[in-house]
Each structure stands twice: as structure tokens, then as C-alpha cells.
Amino acid sequence: MKNNESVKDPEPSDAEPSAETETALSNDATTDSHHKKERRLRNIILTVTAVLVVVIITITSVTVWKNHKKAVDESSPQALQESYEQLQQVSSKPLNATDKGGLRAYPKAQYNSKAPTVEVYEDFLCPYCGKLARQLEPTLNRMEKARQINLEFHVVNFLDTPETKQYSTRTASAVAYVSAHDPEHTAAFVSALFEPGFQPDEHHYKNVSNDQITAQALKAGVKPEVAKEAANNVYADYITKVTDYTSKRKELYTTVQGNHSFYTPTIRVDGHIWPVDVFGDLSHSAEQFCHSIGIDPSKVGNPDVLPTIGSDGALSAIK
């Protein structure tokens, strides 16, 4: 080689890569592609999991909030007012009823302004309502006829279920109809619905037809034309609204077995709840009631003798 000759780089080879090289390259590409797919799948799983966690937390939070809001709202003065307004807006209401859903045992014009007002809250399927009514209501009815008390029935449909064929609503609506169209027989009809052998068992309900309800109305002396129409559930919506409103009235709340709420039966006299143990012996309940409102049991039915409690007094202790 001469000193004045330049040194040239070797020309690139045109030879094909070997089979081993192609295999290695192919394996590397496959591995890289597999890793990319794994990363994408992992990212998708993490993203979906994160979204689900957020959704679950959101749903749980909303549910807890709604349940808390419902519990607060249902016992709030605003909820009570709304229920009251809905009751007033019912299109079909018995004319002889009070604004709070009480069904008068006779027209308001016949009220005795010097006598106490007795409110009876009951459900016609309630076994304890029947138990108390059979002991107490004969006395209340005699006092009502003598105008020794002003008697109102607040009937509700708490115990309605598909199995009972809406019995509570049907009977309550029937009483509302009688109160509106033949009020003098309201109390007798209520008593007839609680008669032993007629009131169905709450837990083992056997169907009571509308015709049977009509028959009880006739038995109580209700006018035939009124008795026939009474069982047609005319006031079903009204009874439901009364029940909703009544259940929110805290002045009606009592404590039963540690729970403070509204229960049937409840008896009020001039706005004061008459305490009675419906789980105990009720055989002397009529006599105890008379002493509570200040009247000798022997004077029940005498229009010349009024309870000493008057029209706005407090109940005496049960004796």
C-alpha cells in the first residue's frame, strides 16, 4: 500500500440476516406487544375499579342522606303542615268531619259546648282496638246519646295489606259515609264492626265482603240507602290522607314497649291522652274512664249530669 493512497471504508454487505436473528427479533416484538396489552388491560381494570368505587360511594352517600332526610322530614313541622294541606285538598270529604279527620257521631250543631270532646283513634282490623272498644264504647255511646260527651272517631288504615283486601280502608270509608249521611248511627255502626265474631283476625284474615259490611250497617240501624252506598269505598283517598296526617301528629304519640310513636287505639279527652294499658285487663276500663272524666258510672246516660272535667279540663288520675 502506498503512503499516498487513502484508506476506504468497507462497502456494506448485501447479505440476508440469518434465521436466528429473525427469530430473536420476532420474539422481542411479540414480547413487547404482549407487555403493551398487559399494561393496557391493567390500566383499564384500574380505571373501571376506580369508577365503580366512586359510584358505590356516591350511591351509599345519597341513600344515607335520603334516609336521614326522610326520617327528619316525616317528623318535621313542615311535613305535618304538608300532610294537613293534602288532607284539606281531598276532593271527596265527608261533610260532617272535622278539619283533622274526626268523624262526628252527630252533627256539629248538636254539640254540647259544656261537655268534653272524646276522640277515639282506631283501625277496624286492630285486635287491641276491638278489645278496648267492646269494653268501653257501650259506655261512650250512652254518654254520646245523652250529650254528656261530644264523640269523634278518627279511623285509620294502618293495617291494610293485599292479603286483607284493604279491609281497614273499606270499613273506615264506610264509617265516614255513615257519619256524613246518617250521623246519628255512626257510633252504633262502629260498635257493630267490632262485634265478637265479626271483626276479622289481623294475622289470619278471612275475607269480609262489602255486602257483609253493609249488613253490619243495617244491623246498627243505618238507613238502607246509606248502608248500601257506604260500602262502595267512596272515601278511600280521604282515609289514606287522614292516616298520613294523623301519624305525624306528635301530640298523639305515646310510648309502647319503649317505642315513642302513634298507636291505635288512642283515646283523647279535650286534647289529653287517656292512659290505658291495652295489653292488660280491660274489664274495668269503662268505670276507670268515668272516674277520669269526673262522672259517677251510675250517672252515665243521664243528660242532666255532665262530667266535672268540663269542656277543657285535664283528666283525673285513673282510680
PDB file of C-alpha atoms in Angstrom:
ATOM      1  CA  MET A   1       0.000   0.000   0.000  1.00  0.00           C
ATOM      2  CA  LYS A   2       1.363   3.278  -0.961  1.00  0.00           C
ATOM      3  CA  ASN A   3       1.631   6.083   1.515  1.00  0.00           C
ATOM      4  CA  ASN A   4      -0.262   8.491  -0.715  1.00  0.00           C
ATOM      5  CA  GLU A   5      -3.330   6.158  -1.133  1.00  0.00           C
ATOM      6  CA  SER A   6      -6.380   6.842   1.016  1.00  0.00           C
ATOM      7  CA  VAL A   7      -7.923   4.158   3.130  1.00  0.00           C
ATOM      8  CA  LYS A   8     -11.585   3.349   2.128  1.00  0.00           C
ATOM      9  CA  ASP A   9     -14.330   2.022   4.426  1.00  0.00           C
ATOM     10  CA  PRO A  10     -15.581  -1.387   3.559  1.00  0.00           C
ATOM     11  CA  GLU A  11     -18.738  -1.437   1.435  1.00  0.00           C
ATOM     12  CA  PRO A  12     -21.913  -2.542   3.315  1.00  0.00           C
ATOM     13  CA  SER A  13     -22.810  -6.152   2.839  1.00  0.00           C
ATOM     14  CA  ASP A  14     -25.962  -7.078   0.938  1.00  0.00           C
ATOM     15  CA  ALA A  15     -26.203 -10.437   2.701  1.00  0.00           C
ATOM     16  CA  GLU A  16     -29.652 -11.503   4.261  1.00  0.00           C
ATOM     17  CA  PRO A  17     -29.852 -11.737   8.099  1.00  0.00           C
ATOM     18  CA  SER A  18     -29.669 -15.192   9.498  1.00  0.00           C
ATOM     19  CA  ALA A  19     -32.726 -17.201  10.630  1.00  0.00           C
ATOM     20  CA  GLU A  20     -31.622 -16.975  14.257  1.00  0.00           C
ATOM     21  CA  THR A  21     -31.589 -13.184  14.037  1.00  0.00           C
ATOM     22  CA  GLU A  22     -35.118 -13.081  12.557  1.00  0.00           C
ATOM     23  CA  THR A  23     -36.435 -15.356  15.285  1.00  0.00           C
ATOM     24  CA  ALA A  24     -34.918 -13.232  18.027  1.00  0.00           C
ATOM     25  CA  LEU A  25     -36.340 -10.048  16.536  1.00  0.00           C
ATOM     26  CA  SER A  26     -39.755 -11.652  16.177  1.00  0.00           C
ATOM     27  CA  ASN A  27     -39.732 -12.855  19.777  1.00  0.00           C
ATOM     28  CA  ASP A  28     -38.730  -9.411  21.005  1.00  0.00           C
ATOM     29  CA  ALA A  29     -41.590  -7.802  19.065  1.00  0.00           C
ATOM     30  CA  THR A  30     -44.103 -10.354  20.382  1.00  0.00           C
ATOM     31  CA  THR A  31     -42.952  -9.876  23.967  1.00  0.00           C
ATOM     32  CA  ASP A  32     -43.148  -6.108  23.630  1.00  0.00           C
ATOM     33  CA  SER A  33     -46.662  -6.332  22.145  1.00  0.00           C
ATOM     34  CA  HIS A  34     -47.763  -8.672  24.937  1.00  0.00           C
ATOM     35  CA  HIS A  35     -46.416  -6.316  27.590  1.00  0.00           C
ATOM     36  CA  LYS A  36     -48.238  -3.391  25.989  1.00  0.00           C
ATOM     37  CA  LYS A  37     -51.520  -5.348  26.004  1.00  0.00           C
ATOM     38  CA  GLU A  38     -50.994  -6.262  29.649  1.00  0.00           C
ATOM     39  CA  ARG A  39     -50.362  -2.639  30.547  1.00  0.00           C
ATOM     40  CA  ARG A  40     -53.465  -1.502  28.652  1.00  0.00           C
ATOM     41  CA  LEU A  41     -55.612  -4.181  30.326  1.00  0.00           C
ATOM     42  CA  ARG A  42     -54.230  -3.291  33.758  1.00  0.00           C
ATOM     43  CA  ASN A  43     -54.932   0.389  33.170  1.00  0.00           C
ATOM     44  CA  ILE A  44     -58.493  -0.398  32.047  1.00  0.00           C
ATOM     45  CA  ILE A  45     -59.119  -2.555  35.127  1.00  0.00           C
ATOM     46  CA  LEU A  46     -57.756   0.126  37.451  1.00  0.00           C
ATOM     47  CA  THR A  47     -59.855   2.800  35.764  1.00  0.00           C
ATOM     48  CA  VAL A  48     -63.069   0.746  35.901  1.00  0.00           C
ATOM     49  CA  THR A  49     -62.405  -0.172  39.545  1.00  0.00           C
ATOM     50  CA  ALA A  50     -61.875   3.452  40.459  1.00  0.00           C
ATOM     51  CA  VAL A  51     -65.100   4.451  38.711  1.00  0.00           C
ATOM     52  CA  LEU A  52     -67.058   1.699  40.456  1.00  0.00           C
ATOM     53  CA  VAL A  53     -65.708   2.746  43.854  1.00  0.00           C
ATOM     54  CA  VAL A  54     -66.772   6.332  43.194  1.00  0.00           C
ATOM     55  CA  VAL A  55     -70.243   5.178  42.057  1.00  0.00           C
ATOM     56  CA  ILE A  56     -70.702   2.937  45.100  1.00  0.00           C
ATOM     57  CA  ILE A  57     -69.615   5.686  47.485  1.00  0.00           C
ATOM     58  CA  THR A  58     -71.940   8.137  45.747  1.00  0.00           C
ATOM     59  CA  ILE A  59     -74.925   5.770  45.852  1.00  0.00           C
ATOM     60  CA  THR A  60     -74.286   4.917  49.503  1.00  0.00           C
ATOM     61  CA  SER A  61     -73.955   8.565  50.451  1.00  0.00           C
ATOM     62  CA  VAL A  62     -77.126   9.517  48.592  1.00  0.00           C
ATOM     63  CA  THR A  63     -79.056   6.615  50.156  1.00  0.00           C
ATOM     64  CA  VAL A  64     -77.930   7.510  53.667  1.00  0.00           C
ATOM     65  CA  TRP A  65     -78.758  11.159  53.033  1.00  0.00           C
ATOM     66  CA  LYS A  66     -82.201  10.315  51.660  1.00  0.00           C
ATOM     67  CA  ASN A  67     -82.994   8.002  54.563  1.00  0.00           C
ATOM     68  CA  HIS A  68     -81.855  10.612  57.056  1.00  0.00           C
ATOM     69  CA  LYS A  69     -83.750  13.336  55.219  1.00  0.00           C
ATOM     70  CA  LYS A  70     -86.885  11.170  55.137  1.00  0.00           C
ATOM     71  CA  ALA A  71     -86.648  10.450  58.860  1.00  0.00           C
ATOM     72  CA  VAL A  72     -86.202  14.139  59.596  1.00  0.00           C
ATOM     73  CA  ASP A  73     -88.821  15.311  57.127  1.00  0.00           C
ATOM     74  CA  GLU A  74     -91.549  12.915  58.272  1.00  0.00           C
ATOM     75  CA  SER A  75     -91.374  14.221  61.823  1.00  0.00           C
ATOM     76  CA  SER A  76     -90.899  17.874  60.947  1.00  0.00           C
ATOM     77  CA  PRO A  77     -93.476  20.640  61.341  1.00  0.00           C
ATOM     78  CA  GLN A  78     -93.225  21.216  57.591  1.00  0.00           C
ATOM     79  CA  ALA A  79     -94.151  17.594  56.855  1.00  0.00           C
ATOM     80  CA  LEU A  80     -97.092  17.835  59.257  1.00  0.00           C
ATOM     81  CA  GLN A  81     -98.305  21.012  57.576  1.00  0.00           C
ATOM     82  CA  GLU A  82     -97.980  19.468  54.125  1.00  0.00           C
ATOM     83  CA  SER A  83     -99.989  16.419  55.217  1.00  0.00           C
ATOM     84  CA  TYR A  84    -102.639  18.691  56.704  1.00  0.00           C
ATOM     85  CA  GLU A  85    -102.894  20.684  53.465  1.00  0.00           C
ATOM     86  CA  GLN A  86    -103.157  17.489  51.409  1.00  0.00           C
ATOM     87  CA  LEU A  87    -105.996  16.356  53.666  1.00  0.00           C
ATOM     88  CA  GLN A  88    -107.840  19.614  53.106  1.00  0.00           C
ATOM     89  CA  GLN A  89    -107.410  19.287  49.337  1.00  0.00           C
ATOM     90  CA  VAL A  90    -109.078  15.869  49.039  1.00  0.00           C
ATOM     91  CA  SER A  91    -111.942  16.309  46.603  1.00  0.00           C
ATOM     92  CA  SER A  92    -114.319  13.868  48.286  1.00  0.00           C
ATOM     93  CA  LYS A  93    -114.624  14.514  52.031  1.00  0.00           C
ATOM     94  CA  PRO A  94    -117.438  13.678  54.482  1.00  0.00           C
ATOM     95  CA  LEU A  95    -119.247  16.911  55.309  1.00  0.00           C
ATOM     96  CA  ASN A  96    -119.636  16.041  58.978  1.00  0.00           C
ATOM     97  CA  ALA A  97    -115.880  15.615  59.554  1.00  0.00           C
ATOM     98  CA  THR A  98    -113.523  17.897  61.460  1.00  0.00           C
ATOM     99  CA  ASP A  99    -110.586  19.512  59.703  1.00  0.00           C
ATOM    100  CA  LYS A 100    -108.274  16.953  61.379  1.00  0.00           C
ATOM    101  CA  GLY A 101    -110.203  13.943  60.148  1.00  0.00           C
ATOM    102  CA  GLY A 102    -112.527  13.316  63.077  1.00  0.00           C
ATOM    103  CA  LEU A 103    -115.898  11.765  62.208  1.00  0.00           C
ATOM    104  CA  ARG A 104    -118.592  13.234  64.395  1.00  0.00           C
ATOM    105  CA  ALA A 105    -121.132  10.934  65.991  1.00  0.00           C
ATOM    106  CA  TYR A 106    -123.786  13.586  65.298  1.00  0.00           C
ATOM    107  CA  PRO A 107    -123.924  16.958  63.531  1.00  0.00           C
ATOM    108  CA  LYS A 108    -121.706  19.707  64.916  1.00  0.00           C
ATOM    109  CA  ALA A 109    -124.759  21.865  65.545  1.00  0.00           C
ATOM    110  CA  GLN A 110    -125.818  19.346  68.201  1.00  0.00           C
ATOM    111  CA  TYR A 111    -122.525  19.512  70.127  1.00  0.00           C
ATOM    112  CA  ASN A 112    -122.796  20.304  73.813  1.00  0.00           C
ATOM    113  CA  SER A 113    -120.438  23.212  74.441  1.00  0.00           C
ATOM    114  CA  LYS A 114    -120.241  22.342  78.145  1.00  0.00           C
ATOM    115  CA  ALA A 115    -119.309  18.691  77.601  1.00  0.00           C
ATOM    116  CA  PRO A 116    -115.838  17.252  76.974  1.00  0.00           C
ATOM    117  CA  THR A 117    -114.889  16.078  73.488  1.00  0.00           C
ATOM    118  CA  VAL A 118    -113.730  12.465  73.310  1.00  0.00           C
ATOM    119  CA  GLU A 119    -111.625  11.413  70.322  1.00  0.00           C
ATOM    120  CA  VAL A 120    -111.252   7.708  69.538  1.00  0.00           C
ATOM    121  CA  TYR A 121    -108.384   6.704  67.219  1.00  0.00           C
ATOM    122  CA  GLU A 122    -108.730   3.180  65.850  1.00  0.00           C
ATOM    123  CA  ASP A 123    -108.225   0.754  62.974  1.00  0.00           C
ATOM    124  CA  PHE A 124    -111.026  -1.737  62.403  1.00  0.00           C
ATOM    125  CA  LEU A 125    -108.589  -4.601  61.920  1.00  0.00           C
ATOM    126  CA  CYS A 126    -106.598  -3.773  65.072  1.00  0.00           C
ATOM    127  CA  PRO A 127    -107.219  -6.502  67.682  1.00  0.00           C
ATOM    128  CA  TYR A 128    -106.479  -4.185  70.615  1.00  0.00           C
ATOM    129  CA  CYS A 129    -108.880  -1.594  69.205  1.00  0.00           C
ATOM    130  CA  GLY A 130    -111.558  -4.258  69.212  1.00  0.00           C
ATOM    131  CA  LYS A 131    -110.611  -5.398  72.699  1.00  0.00           C
ATOM    132  CA  LEU A 132    -110.939  -1.873  74.099  1.00  0.00           C
ATOM    133  CA  ALA A 133    -113.989  -0.938  72.029  1.00  0.00           C
ATOM    134  CA  ARG A 134    -116.013  -3.888  73.260  1.00  0.00           C
ATOM    135  CA  GLN A 135    -115.424  -2.783  76.855  1.00  0.00           C
ATOM    136  CA  LEU A 136    -115.532   1.000  76.536  1.00  0.00           C
ATOM    137  CA  GLU A 137    -117.683   2.018  73.582  1.00  0.00           C
ATOM    138  CA  PRO A 138    -121.064   0.927  75.014  1.00  0.00           C
ATOM    139  CA  THR A 139    -120.454   3.495  77.758  1.00  0.00           C
ATOM    140  CA  LEU A 140    -119.236   6.126  75.300  1.00  0.00           C
ATOM    141  CA  ASN A 141    -122.288   5.550  73.110  1.00  0.00           C
ATOM    142  CA  ARG A 142    -124.673   6.012  76.025  1.00  0.00           C
ATOM    143  CA  MET A 143    -122.900   9.214  77.045  1.00  0.00           C
ATOM    144  CA  GLU A 144    -122.963  10.449  73.460  1.00  0.00           C
ATOM    145  CA  LYS A 145    -126.702   9.906  73.139  1.00  0.00           C
ATOM    146  CA  ALA A 146    -127.262  11.830  76.392  1.00  0.00           C
ATOM    147  CA  ARG A 147    -124.907  14.581  75.145  1.00  0.00           C
ATOM    148  CA  GLN A 148    -122.675  14.055  78.165  1.00  0.00           C
ATOM    149  CA  ILE A 149    -119.733  13.959  75.768  1.00  0.00           C
ATOM    150  CA  ASN A 150    -119.044  15.029  72.197  1.00  0.00           C
ATOM    151  CA  LEU A 151    -117.795  11.917  70.412  1.00  0.00           C
ATOM    152  CA  GLU A 152    -115.467  11.791  67.402  1.00  0.00           C
ATOM    153  CA  PHE A 153    -113.992   8.775  65.621  1.00  0.00           C
ATOM    154  CA  HIS A 154    -110.597   9.077  63.919  1.00  0.00           C
ATOM    155  CA  VAL A 155    -110.412   5.927  61.802  1.00  0.00           C
ATOM    156  CA  VAL A 156    -107.193   4.935  60.023  1.00  0.00           C
ATOM    157  CA  ASN A 157    -105.964   2.241  57.640  1.00  0.00           C
ATOM    158  CA  PHE A 158    -102.561   1.285  59.065  1.00  0.00           C
ATOM    159  CA  LEU A 159    -103.212  -2.425  58.759  1.00  0.00           C
ATOM    160  CA  ASP A 160    -104.160  -2.546  55.088  1.00  0.00           C
ATOM    161  CA  THR A 161    -102.344  -5.204  53.059  1.00  0.00           C
ATOM    162  CA  PRO A 162    -103.125  -7.001  49.794  1.00  0.00           C
ATOM    163  CA  GLU A 163    -103.976 -10.059  51.906  1.00  0.00           C
ATOM    164  CA  THR A 164    -106.653  -8.171  53.861  1.00  0.00           C
ATOM    165  CA  LYS A 165    -108.303  -6.836  50.695  1.00  0.00           C
ATOM    166  CA  GLN A 166    -107.978  -3.254  52.034  1.00  0.00           C
ATOM    167  CA  TYR A 167    -110.336  -4.111  54.873  1.00  0.00           C
ATOM    168  CA  SER A 168    -109.217  -1.199  57.068  1.00  0.00           C
ATOM    169  CA  THR A 169    -109.873   1.308  54.286  1.00  0.00           C
ATOM    170  CA  ARG A 170    -113.212  -0.209  53.292  1.00  0.00           C
ATOM    171  CA  THR A 171    -114.606  -0.177  56.809  1.00  0.00           C
ATOM    172  CA  ALA A 172    -113.185   3.266  57.646  1.00  0.00           C
ATOM    173  CA  SER A 173    -114.635   4.684  54.440  1.00  0.00           C
ATOM    174  CA  ALA A 174    -117.993   3.111  55.291  1.00  0.00           C
ATOM    175  CA  VAL A 175    -117.994   4.776  58.717  1.00  0.00           C
ATOM    176  CA  ALA A 176    -117.078   8.094  57.106  1.00  0.00           C
ATOM    177  CA  TYR A 177    -120.020   7.736  54.722  1.00  0.00           C
ATOM    178  CA  VAL A 178    -122.442   6.967  57.562  1.00  0.00           C
ATOM    179  CA  SER A 179    -121.078   9.921  59.552  1.00  0.00           C
ATOM    180  CA  ALA A 180    -121.812  12.188  56.587  1.00  0.00           C
ATOM    181  CA  HIS A 181    -125.259  10.839  55.674  1.00  0.00           C
ATOM    182  CA  ASP A 182    -126.707   9.273  58.837  1.00  0.00           C
ATOM    183  CA  PRO A 183    -124.526  10.607  61.688  1.00  0.00           C
ATOM    184  CA  GLU A 184    -126.834   9.526  64.498  1.00  0.00           C
ATOM    185  CA  HIS A 185    -125.941   5.893  63.740  1.00  0.00           C
ATOM    186  CA  THR A 186    -122.183   6.367  63.441  1.00  0.00           C
ATOM    187  CA  ALA A 187    -121.358   5.162  66.950  1.00  0.00           C
ATOM    188  CA  ALA A 188    -123.626   2.122  66.677  1.00  0.00           C
ATOM    189  CA  PHE A 189    -122.057   1.186  63.327  1.00  0.00           C
ATOM    190  CA  VAL A 190    -118.547   1.464  64.785  1.00  0.00           C
ATOM    191  CA  SER A 191    -119.542  -0.879  67.596  1.00  0.00           C
ATOM    192  CA  ALA A 192    -121.072  -3.315  65.113  1.00  0.00           C
ATOM    193  CA  LEU A 193    -117.769  -3.526  63.209  1.00  0.00           C
ATOM    194  CA  PHE A 194    -116.027  -4.546  66.429  1.00  0.00           C
ATOM    195  CA  GLU A 195    -118.587  -7.178  67.398  1.00  0.00           C
ATOM    196  CA  PRO A 196    -117.119 -10.507  68.513  1.00  0.00           C
ATOM    197  CA  GLY A 197    -117.385 -12.928  65.632  1.00  0.00           C
ATOM    198  CA  PHE A 198    -117.404 -10.173  63.028  1.00  0.00           C
ATOM    199  CA  GLN A 199    -114.066  -8.386  63.396  1.00  0.00           C
ATOM    200  CA  PRO A 200    -111.560 -10.451  61.365  1.00  0.00           C
ATOM    201  CA  ASP A 201    -108.248 -11.690  62.715  1.00  0.00           C
ATOM    202  CA  GLU A 202    -105.368  -9.415  61.737  1.00  0.00           C
ATOM    203  CA  HIS A 203    -102.912 -12.293  61.324  1.00  0.00           C
ATOM    204  CA  HIS A 204    -105.289 -14.910  59.896  1.00  0.00           C
ATOM    205  CA  TYR A 205    -107.560 -12.743  57.785  1.00  0.00           C
ATOM    206  CA  LYS A 206    -110.656 -14.298  56.293  1.00  0.00           C
ATOM    207  CA  ASN A 207    -112.309 -12.208  53.617  1.00  0.00           C
ATOM    208  CA  VAL A 208    -115.109  -9.880  54.665  1.00  0.00           C
ATOM    209  CA  SER A 209    -117.162  -8.733  51.687  1.00  0.00           C
ATOM    210  CA  ASN A 210    -118.725  -5.336  51.146  1.00  0.00           C
ATOM    211  CA  ASP A 211    -122.129  -6.996  51.488  1.00  0.00           C
ATOM    212  CA  GLN A 212    -121.174  -8.150  54.976  1.00  0.00           C
ATOM    213  CA  ILE A 213    -120.130  -4.599  55.890  1.00  0.00           C
ATOM    214  CA  THR A 214    -123.479  -3.356  54.577  1.00  0.00           C
ATOM    215  CA  ALA A 215    -125.252  -5.962  56.709  1.00  0.00           C
ATOM    216  CA  GLN A 216    -123.488  -4.682  59.842  1.00  0.00           C
ATOM    217  CA  ALA A 217    -124.546  -1.138  58.985  1.00  0.00           C
ATOM    218  CA  LEU A 218    -128.163  -2.236  58.654  1.00  0.00           C
ATOM    219  CA  LYS A 219    -127.877  -4.118  61.930  1.00  0.00           C
ATOM    220  CA  ALA A 220    -126.716  -0.874  63.573  1.00  0.00           C
ATOM    221  CA  GLY A 221    -129.833   0.916  62.331  1.00  0.00           C
ATOM    222  CA  VAL A 222    -128.265   2.796  59.431  1.00  0.00           C
ATOM    223  CA  LYS A 223    -130.740   3.816  56.754  1.00  0.00           C
ATOM    224  CA  PRO A 224    -130.872   1.174  53.982  1.00  0.00           C
ATOM    225  CA  GLU A 225    -129.949   3.580  51.186  1.00  0.00           C
ATOM    226  CA  VAL A 226    -126.997   4.856  53.212  1.00  0.00           C
ATOM    227  CA  ALA A 227    -125.857   1.395  54.275  1.00  0.00           C
ATOM    228  CA  LYS A 228    -125.815   0.185  50.666  1.00  0.00           C
ATOM    229  CA  GLU A 229    -123.708   3.075  49.414  1.00  0.00           C
ATOM    230  CA  ALA A 230    -121.412   3.139  52.462  1.00  0.00           C
ATOM    231  CA  ALA A 231    -119.514   0.008  51.398  1.00  0.00           C
ATOM    232  CA  ASN A 232    -118.530   1.431  47.995  1.00  0.00           C
ATOM    233  CA  ASN A 233    -115.252   2.883  49.302  1.00  0.00           C
ATOM    234  CA  VAL A 234    -116.234   6.446  48.414  1.00  0.00           C
ATOM    235  CA  TYR A 235    -113.798   7.969  50.912  1.00  0.00           C
ATOM    236  CA  ALA A 236    -110.778   5.700  50.355  1.00  0.00           C
ATOM    237  CA  ASP A 237    -108.458   8.565  49.393  1.00  0.00           C
ATOM    238  CA  TYR A 238    -109.713  10.644  52.298  1.00  0.00           C
ATOM    239  CA  ILE A 239    -108.990   7.851  54.788  1.00  0.00           C
ATOM    240  CA  THR A 240    -105.454   7.449  53.422  1.00  0.00           C
ATOM    241  CA  LYS A 241    -104.774  11.171  53.796  1.00  0.00           C
ATOM    242  CA  VAL A 242    -106.233  11.143  57.316  1.00  0.00           C
ATOM    243  CA  THR A 243    -103.938   8.260  58.244  1.00  0.00           C
ATOM    244  CA  ASP A 244    -100.860  10.019  56.871  1.00  0.00           C
ATOM    245  CA  TYR A 245    -101.674  13.239  58.721  1.00  0.00           C
ATOM    246  CA  THR A 246    -102.646  11.527  61.972  1.00  0.00           C
ATOM    247  CA  SER A 247     -99.415   9.531  62.106  1.00  0.00           C
ATOM    248  CA  LYS A 248     -97.398  12.779  62.084  1.00  0.00           C
ATOM    249  CA  ARG A 249     -99.267  14.464  64.926  1.00  0.00           C
ATOM    250  CA  LYS A 250     -96.788  14.335  67.799  1.00  0.00           C
ATOM    251  CA  GLU A 251     -99.429  15.282  70.341  1.00  0.00           C
ATOM    252  CA  LEU A 252    -100.880  11.816  69.748  1.00  0.00           C
ATOM    253  CA  TYR A 253     -97.606   9.982  70.387  1.00  0.00           C
ATOM    254  CA  THR A 254     -97.371   7.526  73.260  1.00  0.00           C
ATOM    255  CA  THR A 255     -94.623   5.153  74.374  1.00  0.00           C
ATOM    256  CA  VAL A 256     -95.349   1.452  73.910  1.00  0.00           C
ATOM    257  CA  GLN A 257     -92.701  -1.100  74.827  1.00  0.00           C
ATOM    258  CA  GLY A 258     -90.009   1.558  74.599  1.00  0.00           C
ATOM    259  CA  ASN A 259     -91.080   2.990  71.227  1.00  0.00           C
ATOM    260  CA  HIS A 260     -92.487   6.516  71.050  1.00  0.00           C
ATOM    261  CA  SER A 261     -94.947   6.869  68.177  1.00  0.00           C
ATOM    262  CA  PHE A 262     -98.629   6.976  67.272  1.00  0.00           C
ATOM    263  CA  TYR A 263    -100.555   3.806  68.068  1.00  0.00           C
ATOM    264  CA  THR A 264    -104.105   2.554  67.920  1.00  0.00           C
ATOM    265  CA  PRO A 265    -106.159   2.538  69.978  1.00  0.00           C
ATOM    266  CA  THR A 266    -105.674   6.025  71.403  1.00  0.00           C
ATOM    267  CA  ILE A 267    -108.290   7.922  73.400  1.00  0.00           C
ATOM    268  CA  ARG A 268    -108.102  11.693  73.933  1.00  0.00           C
ATOM    269  CA  VAL A 269    -110.343  13.847  76.100  1.00  0.00           C
ATOM    270  CA  ASP A 270    -110.198  17.596  75.468  1.00  0.00           C
ATOM    271  CA  GLY A 271    -106.755  17.189  73.984  1.00  0.00           C
ATOM    272  CA  HIS A 272    -105.397  14.985  76.791  1.00  0.00           C
ATOM    273  CA  ILE A 273    -104.478  11.353  76.124  1.00  0.00           C
ATOM    274  CA  TRP A 274    -106.283   8.926  78.393  1.00  0.00           C
ATOM    275  CA  PRO A 275    -103.672   6.356  79.507  1.00  0.00           C
ATOM    276  CA  VAL A 276    -104.811   2.783  79.118  1.00  0.00           C
ATOM    277  CA  ASP A 277    -102.879  -0.485  79.067  1.00  0.00           C
ATOM    278  CA  VAL A 278    -104.416  -2.380  76.162  1.00  0.00           C
ATOM    279  CA  PHE A 279    -102.186  -5.367  76.963  1.00  0.00           C
ATOM    280  CA  GLY A 280    -103.714  -5.718  80.408  1.00  0.00           C
ATOM    281  CA  ASP A 281    -107.146  -6.387  81.858  1.00  0.00           C
ATOM    282  CA  LEU A 282    -109.691  -4.012  80.293  1.00  0.00           C
ATOM    283  CA  SER A 283    -112.762  -5.322  82.059  1.00  0.00           C
ATOM    284  CA  HIS A 284    -112.891  -2.196  84.273  1.00  0.00           C
ATOM    285  CA  SER A 285    -111.915   0.302  81.562  1.00  0.00           C
ATOM    286  CA  ALA A 286    -115.380   1.875  81.345  1.00  0.00           C
ATOM    287  CA  GLU A 287    -115.506   2.525  85.084  1.00  0.00           C
ATOM    288  CA  GLN A 288    -111.936   3.870  85.052  1.00  0.00           C
ATOM    289  CA  PHE A 289    -112.775   6.182  82.169  1.00  0.00           C
ATOM    290  CA  CYS A 290    -115.788   7.588  84.001  1.00  0.00           C
ATOM    291  CA  HIS A 291    -113.681   8.380  87.067  1.00  0.00           C
ATOM    292  CA  SER A 292    -111.038  10.004  84.833  1.00  0.00           C
ATOM    293  CA  ILE A 293    -113.512  12.488  83.387  1.00  0.00           C
ATOM    294  CA  GLY A 294    -115.357  13.056  86.635  1.00  0.00           C
ATOM    295  CA  ILE A 295    -118.688  11.262  86.406  1.00  0.00           C
ATOM    296  CA  ASP A 296    -120.190   8.507  88.506  1.00  0.00           C
ATOM    297  CA  PRO A 297    -120.676   5.387  86.348  1.00  0.00           C
ATOM    298  CA  SER A 298    -124.243   5.159  87.629  1.00  0.00           C
ATOM    299  CA  LYS A 299    -124.983   8.560  86.052  1.00  0.00           C
ATOM    300  CA  VAL A 300    -123.951   7.527  82.535  1.00  0.00           C
ATOM    301  CA  GLY A 301    -126.830   8.230  80.150  1.00  0.00           C
ATOM    302  CA  ASN A 302    -128.364  10.933  82.368  1.00  0.00           C
ATOM    303  CA  PRO A 303    -128.452  14.161  80.301  1.00  0.00           C
ATOM    304  CA  ASP A 304    -128.756  16.252  83.473  1.00  0.00           C
ATOM    305  CA  VAL A 305    -125.342  15.130  84.749  1.00  0.00           C
ATOM    306  CA  LEU A 306    -122.171  16.185  82.951  1.00  0.00           C
ATOM    307  CA  PRO A 307    -118.605  15.085  83.639  1.00  0.00           C
ATOM    308  CA  THR A 308    -116.881  17.521  86.005  1.00  0.00           C
ATOM    309  CA  ILE A 309    -113.932  17.715  83.647  1.00  0.00           C
ATOM    310  CA  GLY A 310    -115.998  20.144  81.581  1.00  0.00           C
ATOM    311  CA  SER A 311    -115.149  21.141  78.031  1.00  0.00           C
ATOM    312  CA  ASP A 312    -111.463  21.902  78.528  1.00  0.00           C
ATOM    313  CA  GLY A 313    -110.298  20.246  81.758  1.00  0.00           C
ATOM    314  CA  ALA A 314    -107.471  17.816  82.428  1.00  0.00           C
ATOM    315  CA  LEU A 315    -108.018  14.128  83.114  1.00  0.00           C
ATOM    316  CA  SER A 316    -108.086  12.912  86.679  1.00  0.00           C
ATOM    317  CA  ALA A 317    -105.881  10.027  87.721  1.00  0.00           C
ATOM    318  CA  ILE A 318    -107.332   6.614  86.973  1.00  0.00           C
ATOM    319  CA  LYS A 319    -108.897   5.115  90.076  1.00  0.00           C
TER     320      LYS A 319
END
